[in-house]
Amino acid sequence: METSEQRVKIAVQKTGRLTEHSQDLLERCGLKLTRSKDRLFCYGENMPVDLLLVRDDDIPGLVSDDVCDLGIVGLNVVEEKRLELQSVGRNAEFRQVFALDFGHCRLSLAAPDSTKYQGIQSLNNSKIATSYVYLLNRFLKSNSIQAETVFFSGAVEIAPKLGKADFICDLVSTGATLEANGMRELDVLLESEAVIIQTRAPLSNAKQALVDRLLQRLDGVLQVRESKYIMLHAPRSALAEIRSLLPGSESPTVIPLEGSTDRVAVHAVCRENVFWETLENLKAAGASSLLVLPVEKMLA
Ligand code: PRP
Ligand code: ZN
């Protein structure tokens, strides 16, 4: 039986917009998870991998301090932590492995609909409420704006109503929160999505091998999402045009058709979604018997 040191620990958000997607992604990598009674852990049943369920803001710190080997968290939280550590002369001891293509949002400046705004100069001598003090201050500094930042740990959108700030700097995803509070988005500071980060601390060989395997599977899961397997019949003479119409495909497999000298079967993995228009264009180019299949797993 392995000790807990030998198990890979992944920090994920306990409750929030990334929670479901994070666990779903790991399950697609073949991990079978059971929640602990206290709901603070998920145990991997079939691999020595455990999830720690924590507040998203704590994730970069847990990975940087080597409490967890990996973490899944928004780039906004990662960048804020990086700047916070920098401000006290420390380096972030984690590296971003790759973006996960979910949890898309942006860190934006916003203001009540009635507020006049003529570009970022309008921020001069104002008060701006935010939970992202470091990212906001970097933005203000790089634009030579003099403004006061007011820290709010949550519910930033009520700051103007309370008379605590003129502007806010907060995450916007659908824009529903801003709209519900009579505010509009003014400028984007950072585009964000969920990313996976890894500690810089060296791992044992066995652990590193498992992390590499997980990351490779993760990469496969991400690639498969948009990928389709497409099969069609076509005249040999139309092959060049057909290849040019296949979205994001590498060299397709071309197979002769029994009893036909001219027509061939073409099979290809398309790494982008295949739309009806694409199929209609392929048909117009001479293709027939078109089939589009989902791809379940992929290993590069
Ligand atoms: C963010 C942000 C807003 C809301 C915006 O909070 O603070 O309240 O989401 O989303 P919308 O544009 O879709 O309405 P989040 O739920 O991520 O929580 P947190 O910042 O406290 O972690
Ligand atoms: Zn949070």
Short mmCIF file of N, CA and C in Angstrom, two decimals, residues 144-299:
data_model
loop_
_atom_site.label_atom_id
_atom_site.label_comp_id
_atom_site.label_asym_id
_atom_site.label_seq_id
_atom_site.Cartn_x
_atom_site.Cartn_y
_atom_site.Cartn_z
N SER A 144 -0.47 54.72 -15.81
CA SER A 144 -0.21 55.96 -15.07
C SER A 144 -1.49 56.61 -14.55
N ILE A 145 -2.36 55.80 -13.97
CA ILE A 145 -3.60 56.31 -13.39
C ILE A 145 -3.44 56.40 -11.87
N GLN A 146 -3.86 57.52 -11.31
CA GLN A 146 -3.88 57.68 -9.85
C GLN A 146 -5.29 57.40 -9.37
N ALA A 147 -5.49 56.28 -8.70
CA ALA A 147 -6.82 55.96 -8.17
C ALA A 147 -6.66 55.19 -6.88
N GLU A 148 -7.72 55.17 -6.09
CA GLU A 148 -7.66 54.46 -4.81
C GLU A 148 -8.34 53.10 -4.98
N THR A 149 -7.65 52.03 -4.60
CA THR A 149 -8.29 50.71 -4.67
C THR A 149 -8.88 50.37 -3.30
N VAL A 150 -10.11 49.87 -3.34
CA VAL A 150 -10.81 49.52 -2.11
C VAL A 150 -11.04 48.01 -2.13
N PHE A 151 -10.49 47.31 -1.12
CA PHE A 151 -10.60 45.85 -1.14
C PHE A 151 -11.97 45.36 -0.67
N PHE A 152 -12.59 44.51 -1.48
CA PHE A 152 -13.82 43.81 -1.13
C PHE A 152 -13.55 42.33 -1.33
N SER A 153 -13.83 41.50 -0.32
CA SER A 153 -13.53 40.07 -0.52
C SER A 153 -14.61 39.37 -1.34
N GLY A 154 -15.79 39.98 -1.43
CA GLY A 154 -16.86 39.42 -2.24
C GLY A 154 -17.91 40.49 -2.47
N ALA A 155 -18.94 40.16 -3.26
CA ALA A 155 -20.03 41.12 -3.52
C ALA A 155 -19.52 42.50 -3.90
N VAL A 156 -18.51 42.51 -4.74
CA VAL A 156 -17.88 43.77 -5.18
C VAL A 156 -18.90 44.68 -5.85
N GLU A 157 -19.88 44.04 -6.51
CA GLU A 157 -20.83 44.82 -7.31
C GLU A 157 -21.72 45.76 -6.48
N ILE A 158 -21.76 45.54 -5.16
CA ILE A 158 -22.60 46.46 -4.36
C ILE A 158 -21.83 47.70 -3.88
N ALA A 159 -20.51 47.70 -4.09
CA ALA A 159 -19.68 48.81 -3.60
C ALA A 159 -20.18 50.20 -4.04
N PRO A 160 -20.52 50.39 -5.33
CA PRO A 160 -20.99 51.73 -5.72
C PRO A 160 -22.27 52.14 -5.01
N LYS A 161 -23.20 51.18 -4.84
CA LYS A 161 -24.47 51.49 -4.15
C LYS A 161 -24.23 51.89 -2.70
N LEU A 162 -23.21 51.31 -2.09
CA LEU A 162 -22.90 51.64 -0.69
C LEU A 162 -22.11 52.94 -0.59
N GLY A 163 -21.80 53.51 -1.75
CA GLY A 163 -21.01 54.75 -1.75
C GLY A 163 -19.54 54.52 -1.44
N LYS A 164 -19.10 53.25 -1.55
CA LYS A 164 -17.71 52.92 -1.21
C LYS A 164 -16.77 53.08 -2.41
N ALA A 165 -17.32 53.12 -3.61
CA ALA A 165 -16.46 53.20 -4.80
C ALA A 165 -17.23 53.78 -5.98
N ASP A 166 -16.47 54.33 -6.94
CA ASP A 166 -17.07 54.84 -8.17
C ASP A 166 -17.11 53.77 -9.24
N PHE A 167 -16.08 52.93 -9.22
CA PHE A 167 -15.95 51.86 -10.22
C PHE A 167 -15.72 50.54 -9.49
N ILE A 168 -15.91 49.44 -10.22
CA ILE A 168 -15.49 48.15 -9.68
C ILE A 168 -14.60 47.46 -10.70
N CYS A 169 -13.82 46.52 -10.21
CA CYS A 169 -12.98 45.70 -11.08
C CYS A 169 -13.26 44.27 -10.63
N ASP A 170 -14.00 43.50 -11.46
CA ASP A 170 -14.45 42.19 -11.01
C ASP A 170 -14.56 41.24 -12.20
N LEU A 171 -14.78 39.97 -11.89
CA LEU A 171 -14.94 38.98 -12.94
C LEU A 171 -16.29 39.14 -13.62
N VAL A 172 -16.27 39.00 -14.92
CA VAL A 172 -17.51 39.01 -15.70
C VAL A 172 -17.51 37.76 -16.55
N SER A 173 -18.60 37.02 -16.46
CA SER A 173 -18.69 35.83 -17.31
C SER A 173 -19.85 36.04 -18.28
N THR A 174 -21.08 35.86 -17.82
CA THR A 174 -22.23 36.11 -18.70
C THR A 174 -22.59 37.60 -18.73
N GLY A 175 -22.20 38.33 -17.72
CA GLY A 175 -22.59 39.75 -17.61
C GLY A 175 -23.88 39.94 -16.82
N ALA A 176 -24.47 38.82 -16.37
CA ALA A 176 -25.77 38.89 -15.67
C ALA A 176 -25.66 39.66 -14.35
N THR A 177 -24.56 39.46 -13.62
CA THR A 177 -24.39 40.16 -12.33
C THR A 177 -24.34 41.67 -12.54
N LEU A 178 -23.56 42.10 -13.53
CA LEU A 178 -23.48 43.53 -13.82
C LEU A 178 -24.84 44.07 -14.17
N GLU A 179 -25.53 43.37 -15.06
CA GLU A 179 -26.82 43.85 -15.52
C GLU A 179 -27.81 43.95 -14.36
N ALA A 180 -27.82 42.93 -13.51
CA ALA A 180 -28.74 42.92 -12.36
C ALA A 180 -28.46 44.09 -11.42
N ASN A 181 -27.24 44.61 -11.47
CA ASN A 181 -26.87 45.71 -10.58
C ASN A 181 -26.78 47.05 -11.30
N GLY A 182 -27.36 47.10 -12.50
CA GLY A 182 -27.38 48.36 -13.25
C GLY A 182 -26.01 48.89 -13.60
N MET A 183 -25.10 47.97 -13.98
CA MET A 183 -23.75 48.41 -14.33
C MET A 183 -23.36 47.96 -15.72
N ARG A 184 -22.35 48.61 -16.27
CA ARG A 184 -21.86 48.21 -17.59
C ARG A 184 -20.35 47.99 -17.56
N GLU A 185 -19.90 47.10 -18.44
CA GLU A 185 -18.48 46.75 -18.51
C GLU A 185 -17.75 47.82 -19.32
N LEU A 186 -16.56 48.22 -18.85
CA LEU A 186 -15.86 49.33 -19.50
C LEU A 186 -14.58 48.88 -20.21
N ASP A 187 -13.75 48.16 -19.52
CA ASP A 187 -12.46 47.74 -20.08
C ASP A 187 -12.07 46.39 -19.50
N VAL A 188 -11.39 45.59 -20.31
CA VAL A 188 -10.97 44.26 -19.86
C VAL A 188 -9.51 44.30 -19.42
N LEU A 189 -9.22 43.82 -18.20
CA LEU A 189 -7.84 43.77 -17.70
C LEU A 189 -7.18 42.45 -18.03
N LEU A 190 -7.99 41.37 -17.97
CA LEU A 190 -7.41 40.04 -18.15
C LEU A 190 -8.48 39.08 -18.65
N GLU A 191 -8.14 38.33 -19.70
CA GLU A 191 -9.01 37.23 -20.17
C GLU A 191 -8.59 35.99 -19.40
N SER A 192 -9.57 35.27 -18.87
CA SER A 192 -9.22 34.14 -18.01
C SER A 192 -9.96 32.87 -18.39
N GLU A 193 -9.39 31.76 -18.02
CA GLU A 193 -10.06 30.46 -18.12
C GLU A 193 -9.37 29.54 -17.12
N ALA A 194 -9.94 28.35 -16.90
CA ALA A 194 -9.31 27.42 -15.97
C ALA A 194 -7.99 26.93 -16.56
N VAL A 195 -6.98 26.81 -15.68
CA VAL A 195 -5.68 26.27 -16.10
C VAL A 195 -5.27 25.22 -15.08
N ILE A 196 -4.33 24.37 -15.49
CA ILE A 196 -3.77 23.43 -14.52
C ILE A 196 -2.35 23.86 -14.21
N ILE A 197 -2.04 23.92 -12.92
CA ILE A 197 -0.69 24.32 -12.52
C ILE A 197 -0.02 23.17 -11.77
N GLN A 198 1.30 23.15 -11.85
CA GLN A 198 2.08 22.09 -11.18
C GLN A 198 3.12 22.74 -10.28
N THR A 199 3.36 22.12 -9.14
CA THR A 199 4.38 22.63 -8.23
C THR A 199 5.76 22.56 -8.90
N ARG A 200 6.64 23.48 -8.50
CA ARG A 200 8.01 23.43 -9.03
C ARG A 200 8.88 22.47 -8.22
N ALA A 201 8.36 22.04 -7.08
CA ALA A 201 9.13 21.11 -6.25
C ALA A 201 9.30 19.80 -7.01
N PRO A 202 10.53 19.23 -7.00
CA PRO A 202 10.72 17.98 -7.73
C PRO A 202 9.89 16.85 -7.11
N LEU A 203 9.33 16.00 -7.95
CA LEU A 203 8.53 14.88 -7.48
C LEU A 203 9.35 13.61 -7.59
N SER A 204 8.99 12.61 -6.81
CA SER A 204 9.66 11.31 -6.94
C SER A 204 9.40 10.79 -8.36
N ASN A 205 10.25 9.89 -8.83
CA ASN A 205 10.09 9.37 -10.19
C ASN A 205 8.71 8.79 -10.42
N ALA A 206 8.24 8.02 -9.44
CA ALA A 206 6.95 7.35 -9.60
C ALA A 206 5.83 8.39 -9.70
N LYS A 207 5.92 9.41 -8.86
CA LYS A 207 4.89 10.43 -8.84
C LYS A 207 4.91 11.25 -10.14
N GLN A 208 6.13 11.60 -10.56
CA GLN A 208 6.25 12.38 -11.80
C GLN A 208 5.71 11.58 -12.99
N ALA A 209 5.97 10.28 -12.98
CA ALA A 209 5.48 9.44 -14.07
C ALA A 209 3.95 9.45 -14.10
N LEU A 210 3.34 9.41 -12.92
CA LEU A 210 1.88 9.42 -12.84
C LEU A 210 1.33 10.78 -13.27
N VAL A 211 2.00 11.86 -12.84
CA VAL A 211 1.58 13.20 -13.24
C VAL A 211 1.66 13.33 -14.77
N ASP A 212 2.75 12.85 -15.35
CA ASP A 212 2.91 12.92 -16.81
C ASP A 212 1.78 12.16 -17.50
N ARG A 213 1.45 11.00 -16.94
CA ARG A 213 0.39 10.18 -17.54
C ARG A 213 -0.95 10.91 -17.46
N LEU A 214 -1.22 11.49 -16.31
CA LEU A 214 -2.47 12.25 -16.14
C LEU A 214 -2.54 13.42 -17.12
N LEU A 215 -1.42 14.14 -17.23
CA LEU A 215 -1.41 15.32 -18.10
C LEU A 215 -1.59 14.91 -19.56
N GLN A 216 -1.00 13.78 -19.92
CA GLN A 216 -1.16 13.32 -21.30
C GLN A 216 -2.63 12.95 -21.58
N ARG A 217 -3.24 12.30 -20.61
CA ARG A 217 -4.66 11.95 -20.77
C ARG A 217 -5.52 13.21 -20.86
N LEU A 218 -5.18 14.17 -20.00
CA LEU A 218 -5.91 15.44 -19.98
C LEU A 218 -5.83 16.12 -21.35
N ASP A 219 -4.63 16.10 -21.90
CA ASP A 219 -4.42 16.69 -23.22
C ASP A 219 -5.29 15.96 -24.24
N GLY A 220 -5.36 14.64 -24.13
CA GLY A 220 -6.20 13.84 -25.03
C GLY A 220 -7.66 14.20 -24.89
N VAL A 221 -8.11 14.34 -23.65
CA VAL A 221 -9.52 14.68 -23.39
C VAL A 221 -9.86 16.02 -24.02
N LEU A 222 -8.93 16.98 -23.89
CA LEU A 222 -9.18 18.32 -24.45
C LEU A 222 -9.24 18.27 -25.98
N GLN A 223 -8.34 17.49 -26.56
CA GLN A 223 -8.31 17.41 -28.02
C GLN A 223 -9.56 16.75 -28.57
N VAL A 224 -10.04 15.74 -27.84
CA VAL A 224 -11.17 14.96 -28.32
C VAL A 224 -12.45 15.79 -28.35
N ARG A 225 -12.56 16.74 -27.43
CA ARG A 225 -13.80 17.51 -27.30
C ARG A 225 -14.37 18.00 -28.61
N GLU A 226 -13.50 18.62 -29.39
CA GLU A 226 -13.96 19.23 -30.63
C GLU A 226 -13.77 18.29 -31.81
N SER A 227 -13.09 17.17 -31.57
CA SER A 227 -12.72 16.33 -32.70
C SER A 227 -13.85 15.44 -33.20
N LYS A 228 -13.85 15.22 -34.48
CA LYS A 228 -14.83 14.32 -35.11
C LYS A 228 -14.09 13.41 -36.07
N TYR A 229 -14.64 12.21 -36.24
CA TYR A 229 -14.09 11.30 -37.24
C TYR A 229 -15.03 11.35 -38.42
N ILE A 230 -14.51 11.65 -39.57
CA ILE A 230 -15.37 11.81 -40.74
C ILE A 230 -15.02 10.75 -41.79
N MET A 231 -16.06 10.15 -42.37
CA MET A 231 -15.87 9.14 -43.41
C MET A 231 -16.73 9.53 -44.61
N LEU A 232 -16.17 9.36 -45.78
CA LEU A 232 -16.96 9.68 -46.98
C LEU A 232 -16.39 8.94 -48.18
N HIS A 233 -17.19 8.87 -49.22
CA HIS A 233 -16.73 8.34 -50.51
C HIS A 233 -16.55 9.52 -51.46
N ALA A 234 -15.56 9.41 -52.35
CA ALA A 234 -15.34 10.53 -53.28
C ALA A 234 -14.58 10.04 -54.51
N PRO A 235 -14.74 10.75 -55.64
CA PRO A 235 -13.91 10.42 -56.80
C PRO A 235 -12.47 10.84 -56.51
N ARG A 236 -11.52 10.00 -56.96
CA ARG A 236 -10.10 10.32 -56.76
C ARG A 236 -9.75 11.73 -57.22
N SER A 237 -10.36 12.14 -58.34
CA SER A 237 -10.05 13.45 -58.92
C SER A 237 -10.43 14.61 -57.99
N ALA A 238 -11.35 14.33 -57.02
CA ALA A 238 -11.80 15.43 -56.14
C ALA A 238 -11.02 15.46 -54.82
N LEU A 239 -10.02 14.55 -54.67
CA LEU A 239 -9.34 14.42 -53.37
C LEU A 239 -8.71 15.72 -52.87
N ALA A 240 -8.06 16.44 -53.77
CA ALA A 240 -7.37 17.66 -53.34
C ALA A 240 -8.37 18.65 -52.76
N GLU A 241 -9.49 18.83 -53.47
CA GLU A 241 -10.48 19.79 -53.00
C GLU A 241 -11.10 19.31 -51.68
N ILE A 242 -11.36 18.02 -51.60
CA ILE A 242 -11.98 17.48 -50.38
C ILE A 242 -11.06 17.65 -49.18
N ARG A 243 -9.79 17.40 -49.39
CA ARG A 243 -8.84 17.60 -48.29
C ARG A 243 -8.85 19.04 -47.81
N SER A 244 -8.94 19.95 -48.73
CA SER A 244 -8.92 21.37 -48.34
C SER A 244 -10.19 21.76 -47.59
N LEU A 245 -11.24 20.97 -47.76
CA LEU A 245 -12.51 21.30 -47.08
C LEU A 245 -12.63 20.67 -45.70
N LEU A 246 -11.77 19.67 -45.40
CA LEU A 246 -11.88 18.99 -44.11
C LEU A 246 -11.29 19.88 -43.01
N PRO A 247 -12.11 20.28 -42.03
CA PRO A 247 -11.64 21.26 -41.04
C PRO A 247 -10.59 20.68 -40.08
N GLY A 248 -9.43 21.31 -40.03
CA GLY A 248 -8.39 20.95 -39.07
C GLY A 248 -7.98 19.49 -39.09
N SER A 249 -7.85 18.91 -40.27
CA SER A 249 -7.48 17.49 -40.31
C SER A 249 -6.05 17.31 -40.76
N GLU A 250 -5.41 16.25 -40.27
CA GLU A 250 -4.09 15.90 -40.78
C GLU A 250 -4.32 15.02 -42.01
N SER A 251 -3.26 14.37 -42.54
CA SER A 251 -3.47 13.65 -43.80
C SER A 251 -4.50 12.53 -43.61
N PRO A 252 -5.53 12.53 -44.41
CA PRO A 252 -6.58 11.52 -44.27
C PRO A 252 -6.12 10.17 -44.81
N THR A 253 -6.82 9.11 -44.40
CA THR A 253 -6.59 7.78 -44.93
C THR A 253 -7.44 7.62 -46.19
N VAL A 254 -6.82 7.19 -47.27
CA VAL A 254 -7.58 6.99 -48.51
C VAL A 254 -7.56 5.50 -48.83
N ILE A 255 -8.74 4.91 -48.97
CA ILE A 255 -8.87 3.46 -49.16
C ILE A 255 -9.62 3.19 -50.47
N PRO A 256 -9.08 2.31 -51.32
CA PRO A 256 -9.81 2.01 -52.57
C PRO A 256 -11.14 1.31 -52.25
N LEU A 257 -12.12 1.54 -53.08
CA LEU A 257 -13.42 0.89 -52.89
C LEU A 257 -13.51 -0.32 -53.80
N GLU A 258 -13.89 -1.43 -53.24
CA GLU A 258 -14.01 -2.69 -54.00
C GLU A 258 -14.90 -2.47 -55.24
N GLY A 259 -14.39 -2.87 -56.39
CA GLY A 259 -15.20 -2.80 -57.61
C GLY A 259 -15.29 -1.42 -58.23
N SER A 260 -14.49 -0.48 -57.74
CA SER A 260 -14.53 0.85 -58.34
C SER A 260 -13.10 1.32 -58.60
N THR A 261 -12.85 1.79 -59.80
CA THR A 261 -11.50 2.25 -60.10
C THR A 261 -11.36 3.72 -59.75
N ASP A 262 -12.46 4.42 -59.77
CA ASP A 262 -12.40 5.87 -59.59
C ASP A 262 -12.68 6.31 -58.16
N ARG A 263 -13.67 5.68 -57.52
CA ARG A 263 -14.09 6.19 -56.20
C ARG A 263 -13.29 5.56 -55.05
N VAL A 264 -13.02 6.40 -54.04
CA VAL A 264 -12.26 5.94 -52.87
C VAL A 264 -13.02 6.31 -51.60
N ALA A 265 -12.66 5.64 -50.51
CA ALA A 265 -13.20 6.04 -49.20
C ALA A 265 -12.14 6.91 -48.51
N VAL A 266 -12.59 7.98 -47.89
CA VAL A 266 -11.68 8.89 -47.19
C VAL A 266 -12.07 8.91 -45.71
N HIS A 267 -11.12 8.66 -44.84
CA HIS A 267 -11.35 8.73 -43.39
C HIS A 267 -10.40 9.77 -42.82
N ALA A 268 -10.92 10.65 -41.96
CA ALA A 268 -10.03 11.67 -41.38
C ALA A 268 -10.52 12.08 -40.00
N VAL A 269 -9.56 12.42 -39.15
CA VAL A 269 -9.90 13.01 -37.85
C VAL A 269 -9.87 14.53 -38.04
N CYS A 270 -11.00 15.17 -37.76
CA CYS A 270 -11.06 16.62 -37.87
C CYS A 270 -10.98 17.19 -36.46
N ARG A 271 -10.04 18.09 -36.24
CA ARG A 271 -9.86 18.64 -34.89
C ARG A 271 -10.70 19.88 -34.65
N GLU A 272 -11.64 20.10 -35.49
CA GLU A 272 -12.60 21.18 -35.25
C GLU A 272 -13.97 20.61 -35.46
N ASN A 273 -14.97 21.31 -34.99
CA ASN A 273 -16.33 20.83 -35.18
C ASN A 273 -16.67 20.76 -36.67
N VAL A 274 -17.46 19.77 -37.03
CA VAL A 274 -17.87 19.64 -38.43
C VAL A 274 -19.32 20.11 -38.54
N PHE A 275 -19.52 21.17 -39.28
CA PHE A 275 -20.86 21.76 -39.38
C PHE A 275 -21.59 21.23 -40.61
N TRP A 276 -22.89 21.43 -40.64
CA TRP A 276 -23.69 21.02 -41.81
C TRP A 276 -23.16 21.66 -43.07
N GLU A 277 -22.74 22.93 -42.98
CA GLU A 277 -22.22 23.63 -44.16
C GLU A 277 -21.01 22.89 -44.74
N THR A 278 -20.16 22.39 -43.84
CA THR A 278 -18.97 21.67 -44.31
C THR A 278 -19.39 20.43 -45.09
N LEU A 279 -20.37 19.71 -44.54
CA LEU A 279 -20.84 18.49 -45.22
C LEU A 279 -21.44 18.84 -46.58
N GLU A 280 -22.20 19.93 -46.63
CA GLU A 280 -22.81 20.34 -47.91
C GLU A 280 -21.74 20.72 -48.92
N ASN A 281 -20.67 21.39 -48.45
CA ASN A 281 -19.57 21.74 -49.35
C ASN A 281 -18.84 20.51 -49.85
N LEU A 282 -18.68 19.53 -48.96
CA LEU A 282 -18.00 18.29 -49.35
C LEU A 282 -18.84 17.56 -50.41
N LYS A 283 -20.14 17.56 -50.20
CA LYS A 283 -21.06 16.90 -51.13
C LYS A 283 -20.99 17.59 -52.50
N ALA A 284 -20.97 18.92 -52.45
CA ALA A 284 -20.88 19.68 -53.71
C ALA A 284 -19.58 19.38 -54.44
N ALA A 285 -18.54 19.03 -53.69
CA ALA A 285 -17.24 18.72 -54.30
C ALA A 285 -17.19 17.28 -54.83
N GLY A 286 -18.27 16.54 -54.64
CA GLY A 286 -18.32 15.18 -55.20
C GLY A 286 -18.38 14.07 -54.17
N ALA A 287 -18.36 14.40 -52.88
CA ALA A 287 -18.41 13.37 -51.85
C ALA A 287 -19.83 12.81 -51.71
N SER A 288 -19.88 11.54 -51.27
CA SER A 288 -21.18 10.94 -50.95
C SER A 288 -21.00 10.04 -49.75
N SER A 289 -22.10 9.45 -49.26
CA SER A 289 -22.06 8.57 -48.07
C SER A 289 -21.26 9.20 -46.93
N LEU A 290 -21.60 10.41 -46.58
CA LEU A 290 -20.85 11.12 -45.53
C LEU A 290 -21.32 10.68 -44.14
N LEU A 291 -20.34 10.41 -43.29
CA LEU A 291 -20.64 10.03 -41.90
C LEU A 291 -19.73 10.83 -40.98
N VAL A 292 -20.30 11.37 -39.90
CA VAL A 292 -19.49 12.09 -38.91
C VAL A 292 -19.68 11.40 -37.56
N LEU A 293 -18.59 10.96 -36.95
CA LEU A 293 -18.67 10.22 -35.69
C LEU A 293 -17.92 10.96 -34.58
N PRO A 294 -18.43 10.87 -33.35
CA PRO A 294 -17.68 11.46 -32.25
C PRO A 294 -16.42 10.64 -31.96
N VAL A 295 -15.39 11.29 -31.46
CA VAL A 295 -14.16 10.60 -31.07
C VAL A 295 -14.18 10.46 -29.56
N GLU A 296 -13.97 9.26 -29.07
CA GLU A 296 -14.07 9.08 -27.62
C GLU A 296 -12.74 9.28 -26.90
N LYS A 297 -11.69 8.69 -27.41
CA LYS A 297 -10.40 8.84 -26.77
C LYS A 297 -9.34 9.05 -27.84
N MET A 298 -8.24 9.70 -27.44
CA MET A 298 -7.18 10.00 -28.40
C MET A 298 -5.86 10.01 -27.62
N LEU A 299 -4.86 9.38 -28.15
CA LEU A 299 -3.55 9.38 -27.50
C LEU A 299 -2.51 9.71 -28.56
#
